XYZ file of C-alpha atoms in Angstrom:
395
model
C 0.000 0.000 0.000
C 1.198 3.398 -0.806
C 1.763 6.242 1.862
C -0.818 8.140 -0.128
C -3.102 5.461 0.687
C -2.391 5.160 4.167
C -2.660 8.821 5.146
C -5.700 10.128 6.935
C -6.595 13.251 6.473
C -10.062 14.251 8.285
C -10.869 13.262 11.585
C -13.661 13.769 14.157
C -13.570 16.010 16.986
C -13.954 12.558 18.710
C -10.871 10.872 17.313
C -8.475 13.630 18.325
C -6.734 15.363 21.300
C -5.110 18.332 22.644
C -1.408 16.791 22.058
C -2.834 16.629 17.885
C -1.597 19.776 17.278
C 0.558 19.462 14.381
C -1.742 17.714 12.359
C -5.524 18.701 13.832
C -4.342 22.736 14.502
C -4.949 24.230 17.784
C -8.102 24.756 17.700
C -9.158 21.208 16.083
C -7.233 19.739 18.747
C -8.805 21.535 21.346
C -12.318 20.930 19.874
C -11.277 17.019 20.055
C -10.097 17.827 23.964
C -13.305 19.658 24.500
C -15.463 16.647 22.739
C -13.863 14.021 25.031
C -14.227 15.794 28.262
C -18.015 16.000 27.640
C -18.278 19.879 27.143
C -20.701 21.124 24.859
C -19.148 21.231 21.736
C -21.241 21.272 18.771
C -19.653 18.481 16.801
C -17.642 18.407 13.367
C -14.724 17.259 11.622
C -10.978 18.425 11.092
C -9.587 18.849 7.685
C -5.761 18.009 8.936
C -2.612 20.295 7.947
C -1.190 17.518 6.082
C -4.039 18.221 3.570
C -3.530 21.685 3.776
C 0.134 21.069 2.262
C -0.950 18.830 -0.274
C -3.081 21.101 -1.359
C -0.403 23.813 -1.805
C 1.905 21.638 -2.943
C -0.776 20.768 -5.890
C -2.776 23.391 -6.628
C -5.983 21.608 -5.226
C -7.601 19.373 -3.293
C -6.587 15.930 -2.804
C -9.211 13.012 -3.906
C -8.929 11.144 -1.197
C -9.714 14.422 0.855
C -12.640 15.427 -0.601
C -14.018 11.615 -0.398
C -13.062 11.511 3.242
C -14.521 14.927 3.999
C -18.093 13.680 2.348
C -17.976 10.770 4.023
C -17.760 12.827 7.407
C -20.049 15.108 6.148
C -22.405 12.756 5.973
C -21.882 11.217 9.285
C -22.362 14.554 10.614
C -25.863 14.882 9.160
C -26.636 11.526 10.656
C -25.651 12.634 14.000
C -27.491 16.098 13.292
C -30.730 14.553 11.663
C -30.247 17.252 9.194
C -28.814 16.988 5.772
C -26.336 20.381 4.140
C -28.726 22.312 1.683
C -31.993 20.432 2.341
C -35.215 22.720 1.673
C -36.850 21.667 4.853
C -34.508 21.370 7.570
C -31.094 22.291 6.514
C -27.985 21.875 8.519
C -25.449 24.437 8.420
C -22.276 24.664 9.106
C -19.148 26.761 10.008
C -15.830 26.501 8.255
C -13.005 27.880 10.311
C -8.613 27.698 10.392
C -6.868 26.281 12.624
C -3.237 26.962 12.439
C -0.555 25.107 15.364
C 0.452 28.377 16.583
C -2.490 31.164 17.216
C -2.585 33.778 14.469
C -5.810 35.917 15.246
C -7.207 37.792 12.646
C -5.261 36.294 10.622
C -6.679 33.140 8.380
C -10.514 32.982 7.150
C -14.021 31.965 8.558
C -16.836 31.254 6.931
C -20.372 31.007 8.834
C -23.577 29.834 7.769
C -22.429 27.729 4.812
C -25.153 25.562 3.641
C -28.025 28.260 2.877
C -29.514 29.035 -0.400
C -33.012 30.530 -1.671
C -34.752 27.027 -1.088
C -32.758 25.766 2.485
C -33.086 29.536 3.436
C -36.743 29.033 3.505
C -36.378 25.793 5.407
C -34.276 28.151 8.053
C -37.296 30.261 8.829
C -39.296 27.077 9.696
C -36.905 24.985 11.308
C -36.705 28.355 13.430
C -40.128 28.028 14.504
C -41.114 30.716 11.570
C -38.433 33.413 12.309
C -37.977 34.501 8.743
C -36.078 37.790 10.321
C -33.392 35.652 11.606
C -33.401 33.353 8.402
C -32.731 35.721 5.811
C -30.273 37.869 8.095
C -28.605 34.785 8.208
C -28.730 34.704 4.595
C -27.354 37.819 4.132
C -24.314 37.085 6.538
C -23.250 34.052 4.536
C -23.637 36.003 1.068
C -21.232 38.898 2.802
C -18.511 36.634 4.041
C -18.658 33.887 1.349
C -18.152 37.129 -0.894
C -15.441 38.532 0.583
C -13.186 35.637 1.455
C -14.372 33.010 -0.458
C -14.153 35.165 -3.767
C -12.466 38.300 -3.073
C -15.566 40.434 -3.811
C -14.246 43.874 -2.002
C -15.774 44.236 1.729
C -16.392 47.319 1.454
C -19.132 46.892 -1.371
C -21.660 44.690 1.199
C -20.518 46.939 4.542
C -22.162 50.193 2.331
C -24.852 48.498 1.055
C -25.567 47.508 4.721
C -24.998 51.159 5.928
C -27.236 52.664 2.960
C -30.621 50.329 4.595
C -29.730 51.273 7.881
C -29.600 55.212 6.757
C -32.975 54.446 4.674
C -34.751 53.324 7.979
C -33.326 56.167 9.844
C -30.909 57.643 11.924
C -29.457 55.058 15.135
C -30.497 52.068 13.295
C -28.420 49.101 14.079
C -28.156 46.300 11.991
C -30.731 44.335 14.699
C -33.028 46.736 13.574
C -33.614 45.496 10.047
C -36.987 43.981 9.543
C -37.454 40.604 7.262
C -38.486 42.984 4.432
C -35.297 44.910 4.408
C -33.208 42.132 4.672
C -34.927 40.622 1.986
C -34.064 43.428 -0.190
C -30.421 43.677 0.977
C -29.959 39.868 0.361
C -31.054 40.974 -3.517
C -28.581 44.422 -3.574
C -25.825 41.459 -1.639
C -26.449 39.202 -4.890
C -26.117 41.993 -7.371
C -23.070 42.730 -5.872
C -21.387 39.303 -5.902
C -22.374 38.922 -9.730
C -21.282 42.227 -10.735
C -17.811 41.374 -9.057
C -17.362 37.464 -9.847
C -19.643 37.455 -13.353
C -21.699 34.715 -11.999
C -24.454 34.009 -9.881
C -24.496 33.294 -6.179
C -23.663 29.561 -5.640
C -26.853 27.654 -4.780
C -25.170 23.862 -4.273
C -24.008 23.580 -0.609
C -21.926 20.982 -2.001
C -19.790 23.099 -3.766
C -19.911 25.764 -1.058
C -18.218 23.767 0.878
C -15.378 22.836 -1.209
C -14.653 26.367 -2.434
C -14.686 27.676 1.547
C -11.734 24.861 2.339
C -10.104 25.474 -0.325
C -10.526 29.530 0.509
C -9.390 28.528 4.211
C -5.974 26.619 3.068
C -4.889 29.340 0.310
C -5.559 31.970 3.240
C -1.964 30.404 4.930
C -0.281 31.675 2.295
C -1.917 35.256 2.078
C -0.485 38.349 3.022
C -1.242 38.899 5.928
C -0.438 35.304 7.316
C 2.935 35.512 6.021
C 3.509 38.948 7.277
C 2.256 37.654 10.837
C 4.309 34.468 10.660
C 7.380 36.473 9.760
C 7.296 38.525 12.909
C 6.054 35.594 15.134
C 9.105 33.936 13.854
C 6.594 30.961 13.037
C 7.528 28.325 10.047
C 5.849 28.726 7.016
C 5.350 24.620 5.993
C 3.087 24.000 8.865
C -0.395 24.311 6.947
C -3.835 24.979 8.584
C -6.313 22.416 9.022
C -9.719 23.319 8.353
C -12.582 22.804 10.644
C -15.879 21.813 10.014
C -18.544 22.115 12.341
C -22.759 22.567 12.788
C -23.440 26.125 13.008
C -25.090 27.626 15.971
C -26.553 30.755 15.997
C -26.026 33.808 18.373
C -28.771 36.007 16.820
C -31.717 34.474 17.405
C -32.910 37.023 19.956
C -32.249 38.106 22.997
C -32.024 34.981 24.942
C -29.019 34.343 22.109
C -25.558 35.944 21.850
C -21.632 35.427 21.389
C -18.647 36.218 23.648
C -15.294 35.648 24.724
C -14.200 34.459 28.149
C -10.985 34.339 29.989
C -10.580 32.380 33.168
C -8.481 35.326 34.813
C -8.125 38.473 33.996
C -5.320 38.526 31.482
C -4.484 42.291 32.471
C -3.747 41.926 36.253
C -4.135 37.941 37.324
C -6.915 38.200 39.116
C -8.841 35.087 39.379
C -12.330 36.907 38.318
C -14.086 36.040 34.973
C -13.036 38.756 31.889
C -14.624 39.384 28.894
C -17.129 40.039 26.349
C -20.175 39.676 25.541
C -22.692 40.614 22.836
C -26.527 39.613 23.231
C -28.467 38.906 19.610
C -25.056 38.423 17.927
C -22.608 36.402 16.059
C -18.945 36.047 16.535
C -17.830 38.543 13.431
C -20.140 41.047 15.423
C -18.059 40.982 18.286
C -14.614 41.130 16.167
C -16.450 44.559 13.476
C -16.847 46.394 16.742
C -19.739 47.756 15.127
C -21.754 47.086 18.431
C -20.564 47.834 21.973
C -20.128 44.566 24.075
C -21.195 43.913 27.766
C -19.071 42.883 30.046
C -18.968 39.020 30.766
C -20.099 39.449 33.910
C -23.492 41.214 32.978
C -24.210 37.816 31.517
C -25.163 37.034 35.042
C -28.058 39.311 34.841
C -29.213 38.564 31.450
C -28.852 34.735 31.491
C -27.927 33.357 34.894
C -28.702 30.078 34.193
C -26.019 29.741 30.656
C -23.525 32.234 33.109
C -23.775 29.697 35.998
C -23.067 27.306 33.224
C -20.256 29.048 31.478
C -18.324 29.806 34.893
C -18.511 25.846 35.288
C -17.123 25.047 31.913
C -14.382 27.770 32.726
C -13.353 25.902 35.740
C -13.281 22.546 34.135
C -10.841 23.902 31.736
C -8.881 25.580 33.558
C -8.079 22.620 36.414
C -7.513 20.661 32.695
C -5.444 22.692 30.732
C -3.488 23.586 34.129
C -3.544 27.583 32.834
C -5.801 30.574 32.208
C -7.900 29.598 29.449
C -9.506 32.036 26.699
C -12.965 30.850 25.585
C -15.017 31.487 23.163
C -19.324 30.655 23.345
C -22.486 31.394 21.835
C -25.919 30.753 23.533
C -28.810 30.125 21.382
C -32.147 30.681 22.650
C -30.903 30.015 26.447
C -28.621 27.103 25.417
C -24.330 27.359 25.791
C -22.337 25.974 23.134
C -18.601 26.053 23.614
C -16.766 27.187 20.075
C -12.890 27.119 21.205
C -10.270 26.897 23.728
C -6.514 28.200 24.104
C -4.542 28.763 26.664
C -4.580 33.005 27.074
C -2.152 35.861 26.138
C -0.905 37.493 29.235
C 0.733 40.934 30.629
C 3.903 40.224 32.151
C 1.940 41.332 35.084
C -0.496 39.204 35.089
C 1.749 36.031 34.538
C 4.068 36.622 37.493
C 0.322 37.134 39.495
C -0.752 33.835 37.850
C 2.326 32.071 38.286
C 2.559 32.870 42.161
C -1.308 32.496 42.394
C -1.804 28.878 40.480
C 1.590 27.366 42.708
C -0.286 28.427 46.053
C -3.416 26.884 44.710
C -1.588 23.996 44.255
C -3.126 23.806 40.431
C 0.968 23.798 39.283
C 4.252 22.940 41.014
C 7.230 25.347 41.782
C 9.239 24.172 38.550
C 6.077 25.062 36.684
C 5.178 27.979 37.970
C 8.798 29.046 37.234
C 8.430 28.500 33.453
C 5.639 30.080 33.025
C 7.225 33.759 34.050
C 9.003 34.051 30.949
C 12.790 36.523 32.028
C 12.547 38.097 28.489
C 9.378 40.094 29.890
C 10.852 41.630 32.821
C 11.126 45.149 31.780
C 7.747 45.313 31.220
C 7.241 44.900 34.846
C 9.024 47.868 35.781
C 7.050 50.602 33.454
C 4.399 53.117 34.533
C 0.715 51.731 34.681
C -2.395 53.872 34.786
C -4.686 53.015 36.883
C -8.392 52.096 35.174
C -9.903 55.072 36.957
C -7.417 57.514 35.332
C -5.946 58.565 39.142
C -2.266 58.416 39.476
C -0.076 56.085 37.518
C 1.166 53.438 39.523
C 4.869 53.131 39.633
């Protein structure tokens, strides 16, 4: 048998693990990690980095990648009792990277993948008739496949957006949009897509899906990547992997949202919950900045049941990955979903505090808790800090 034959090159979240990173990415590993420890993950599959450089190396998609991903595709429906695409009841999915080293910002996501006129329609009713959310779910995935999937300029679907928020007057938020208006914008979104790629939106999920991995491994060799790896002093012939998973949805009200959760504060060390949070939202909300978050604690208010919830989950992982953890959730109509783990970028303040605070926990030892205060940082410990309230900076 030939090494081609032998290599394996998708894998459930429930066939990997956190030490998978080479191959599965950090964030498919830690999806795996999540999977097996019983969190709620919503499943998927991992497209591995070894694909990823085939790919490259080819100038397209292996075959016995594409009939491994359907194959897990299609165990994913079974598991989902939904099928990609179908009229009635569609499933939908997410396609993210998932590089070994963290590059935020930095690789391409596409949500929502899966709708088209007819499965849009089948949206509204598997939503118990919320055509609103449907079709501004639509209107999302026509936005992003656009712009990352085809290179259709951003800025053409973020002023079309801005032009029906200034037609239904001033203050409007895109929340705000009724069905009707997103119906329209979904039309202007179209026009725009055909004027800039010559052809019609895609309608086969199918094929959706193998233009947004393909989209997601060409984006490790895009600018920006390589300008990020450069200065990270990361290699370029790792590859991403790819990461397929069922979509769930932050705007679907306001009993749904998105956020982002660290264990401790990642300014100072202290062992209170930080972070974000953004009711009726999805996760490229909270990254646009076009809406101001709450802070994670206000989720206690809002939701104290999915908070109570989250604060658990943020303990698990933090007693299992030994470390601050960042996190990042979405709660759909009162339910928590967890979407990704890492272990958290730090101050040099805060990881001296966490160092000395973890060891007396007795969550790490004393050789431990050395590493992790890394010498290099030590002049940042000795500049001025202003305090949050503006008073005098403390020395």
């Amino acid at each position: 048998m030939s090494s081609r034959a032998a290599t394996k090159f998708v894998y459930d979240f429930t066939e990997g693990n956190r030490d998978m990173k080479d191959l599965l990415g950090g964030k498919g590993a830690n999806l795996a990690e999540m999977t097996n420890m019983g969190l709620p993950v919503p499943p998927g599959f991992t497209i591995t980095t070894e694909a990823c450089l085939v790919f490259l190396k080819q100038g397209g998609a292996p075959a016995e990648m594409l009939q491994e991903a359907g194959e897990h595709l299609s165990r994913l429906e079974e598991a989902m009792g939904r099928a990609l695409g179908d009229p009635d009841d569609p499933l939908l999915v997410s396609v993210r990277s998932g590089a070994k080293f963290s590059m935020p910002g930095m690789m391409d996501t596409v949500l929502n993948l899966g709708l088209n006129d007819r499965s849009a329609e089948g949206l509204a009713k598997q939503s118990d008739g919320d055509v609103r959310f449907a079709r501004d779910a639509y209107r999302r995935f026509i936005q992003m496949f656009g712009k990352i999937v085809m290179d259709v300029p951003g800025e053409a679907f973020e002023e079309a957006l801005d032009r029906a928020k200034e037609r239904k007057g001033p203050g409007t938020q895109d929340t705000d949009l009724d069905a009707d208006e997103l119906t329209a914008l979904i039309e202007e979104f179209r026009g725009i897509y055909r004027t800039h790629t010559g052809e019609e939106f895609p309608q086969d999920p199918k094929e959706q899906l193998r233009l947004a991995i393909a989209a997601v491994f060409q984006s490790w060799n895009g600018k920006r990547a390589r300008d990020y790896r450069r200065q990270n002093k990361i290699a370029d012939d790792l590859g991403t992997a790819v990461n397929v998973q069922a979509m769930v949805f932050g705007n679907r009200g306001e009993d749904s949202g998105t956020g982002v959760a660290f264990t401790r504060d990642p300014s100072t060390g202290e062992k209170v919950p930080y972070g974000d949070y953004l009711p009726n939202a999805q996760g490229e909300d909270v990254v646009a900045g076009i809406r101001n978050t709450l802070r994670i604690v206000e989720l206690e208010t809002l939701d104290p049941t999915s908070y109570r919830e989250l604060r658990q989950h943020m303990d698990a992982l933090e007693e299992h990955y030994l470390d601050m953890c960042d996190i990042e959730f979405t709660i759909e109509k009162a339910k928590l979903w967890i979407l990704q783990v890492r272990v958290g970028k730090r101050t040099a303040f805060a990881e001296w505090v966490m160092a000395h605070d973890m060891l007396a926990e007795h969550l790490i030892d004393a050789d431990t808790s050395l590493l992790r205060v890394d010498a290099n940082r030590l002049e940042e410990l000795f500049k001025r800090r202003v305090r949050a309230d503006g008073a005098t900076p403390i020395a």
